[in-house]
Short mmCIF file of C-alpha atoms in Angstrom, two decimals:
data_model
loop_
_atom_site.label_atom_id
_atom_site.label_comp_id
_atom_site.label_asym_id
_atom_site.label_seq_id
_atom_site.Cartn_x
_atom_site.Cartn_y
_atom_site.Cartn_z
CA MET A 17 -3.43 -13.51 2.31
CA VAL A 18 -5.85 -11.07 0.71
CA ASP A 19 -4.72 -9.46 -2.54
CA VAL A 20 -5.84 -6.85 -5.02
CA VAL A 21 -7.16 -8.13 -8.34
CA VAL A 22 -8.01 -6.55 -11.67
CA ASP A 23 -10.88 -8.07 -13.61
CA GLU A 24 -12.18 -6.22 -16.66
CA ASP A 25 -15.67 -7.58 -15.91
CA VAL A 26 -15.78 -6.09 -12.39
CA ARG A 27 -15.94 -2.34 -11.70
CA HIS A 28 -14.70 -1.55 -15.23
CA GLY A 29 -11.31 -3.13 -14.54
CA LYS A 30 -10.40 -0.98 -11.56
CA PRO A 31 -8.21 -2.70 -8.94
CA ILE A 32 -10.46 -4.22 -6.26
CA ILE A 33 -9.96 -6.03 -2.97
CA GLU A 34 -10.09 -9.75 -3.70
CA GLY A 35 -13.50 -11.22 -2.93
CA THR A 36 -15.24 -7.81 -2.91
CA ARG A 37 -16.31 -5.09 -5.32
CA VAL A 38 -14.53 -2.43 -3.24
CA THR A 39 -11.85 -0.55 -5.18
CA VAL A 40 -8.41 0.44 -3.98
CA GLU A 41 -9.40 4.03 -4.70
CA GLU A 42 -12.41 3.73 -2.37
CA VAL A 43 -10.30 2.24 0.42
CA LEU A 44 -7.74 5.03 0.13
CA GLY A 45 -10.56 7.57 0.28
CA MET A 46 -11.93 5.93 3.43
CA LEU A 47 -8.52 6.10 5.08
CA GLU A 48 -8.06 9.70 3.98
CA ALA A 49 -11.42 10.53 5.56
CA GLY A 50 -10.13 9.10 8.84
CA MET A 51 -12.08 5.85 8.94
CA GLU A 52 -10.71 3.14 11.24
CA PHE A 53 -10.35 -0.53 10.25
CA ASP A 54 -13.42 -1.47 12.28
CA GLU A 55 -15.53 1.21 10.57
CA ILE A 56 -14.45 0.06 7.12
CA LYS A 57 -15.24 -3.56 8.01
CA SER A 58 -18.63 -2.61 9.44
CA GLU A 59 -19.70 -0.40 6.53
CA TYR A 60 -18.06 -2.13 3.56
CA GLY A 61 -17.26 -5.67 4.70
CA VAL A 62 -13.53 -5.27 4.04
CA GLU A 63 -11.28 -6.89 6.62
CA LYS A 64 -8.08 -5.25 7.90
CA GLU A 65 -6.04 -7.49 5.56
CA GLY A 66 -7.98 -6.12 2.59
CA VAL A 67 -7.26 -2.55 3.62
CA GLN A 68 -3.58 -3.41 4.00
CA ALA A 69 -3.59 -5.04 0.55
CA ALA A 70 -5.01 -1.83 -0.95
CA VAL A 71 -2.28 0.25 0.69
CA ARG A 72 0.41 -2.19 -0.52
CA TYR A 73 -1.02 -2.04 -4.03
CA ALA A 74 -1.06 1.77 -4.08
CA SER A 75 2.47 1.91 -2.70
CA SER A 76 3.78 -0.55 -5.30
CA PHE A 77 1.95 1.31 -8.06
CA MET A 78 3.58 4.58 -7.03
CA LYS A 79 7.00 2.91 -7.06
CA GLY A 80 6.36 1.64 -10.59
CA GLU A 81 6.36 -2.01 -9.55
CA LYS A 82 4.18 -4.73 -10.99
CA THR A 83 0.95 -4.71 -8.99
CA GLY A 84 -1.95 -7.03 -8.27
CA SER A 85 -3.23 -10.16 -9.89
CA LEU A 86 -5.12 -10.41 -13.12
CA ALA A 87 -8.32 -12.44 -12.89
#
């Protein structure tokens, strides 16, 4: 299962998709722009599971739940 991680040494501590440097914020922007899973994978190397992890993270964050893993 792919998760979102926060590492102060990567992307200034922004939440990123595990195993990438792609931020949750970037993934949400891609989805908002209408990109499909296959387009995101092709252009950014993020699998569908990574996109889903970003959405789960954002949803949990908005609910005030504990989110992500700390590296």
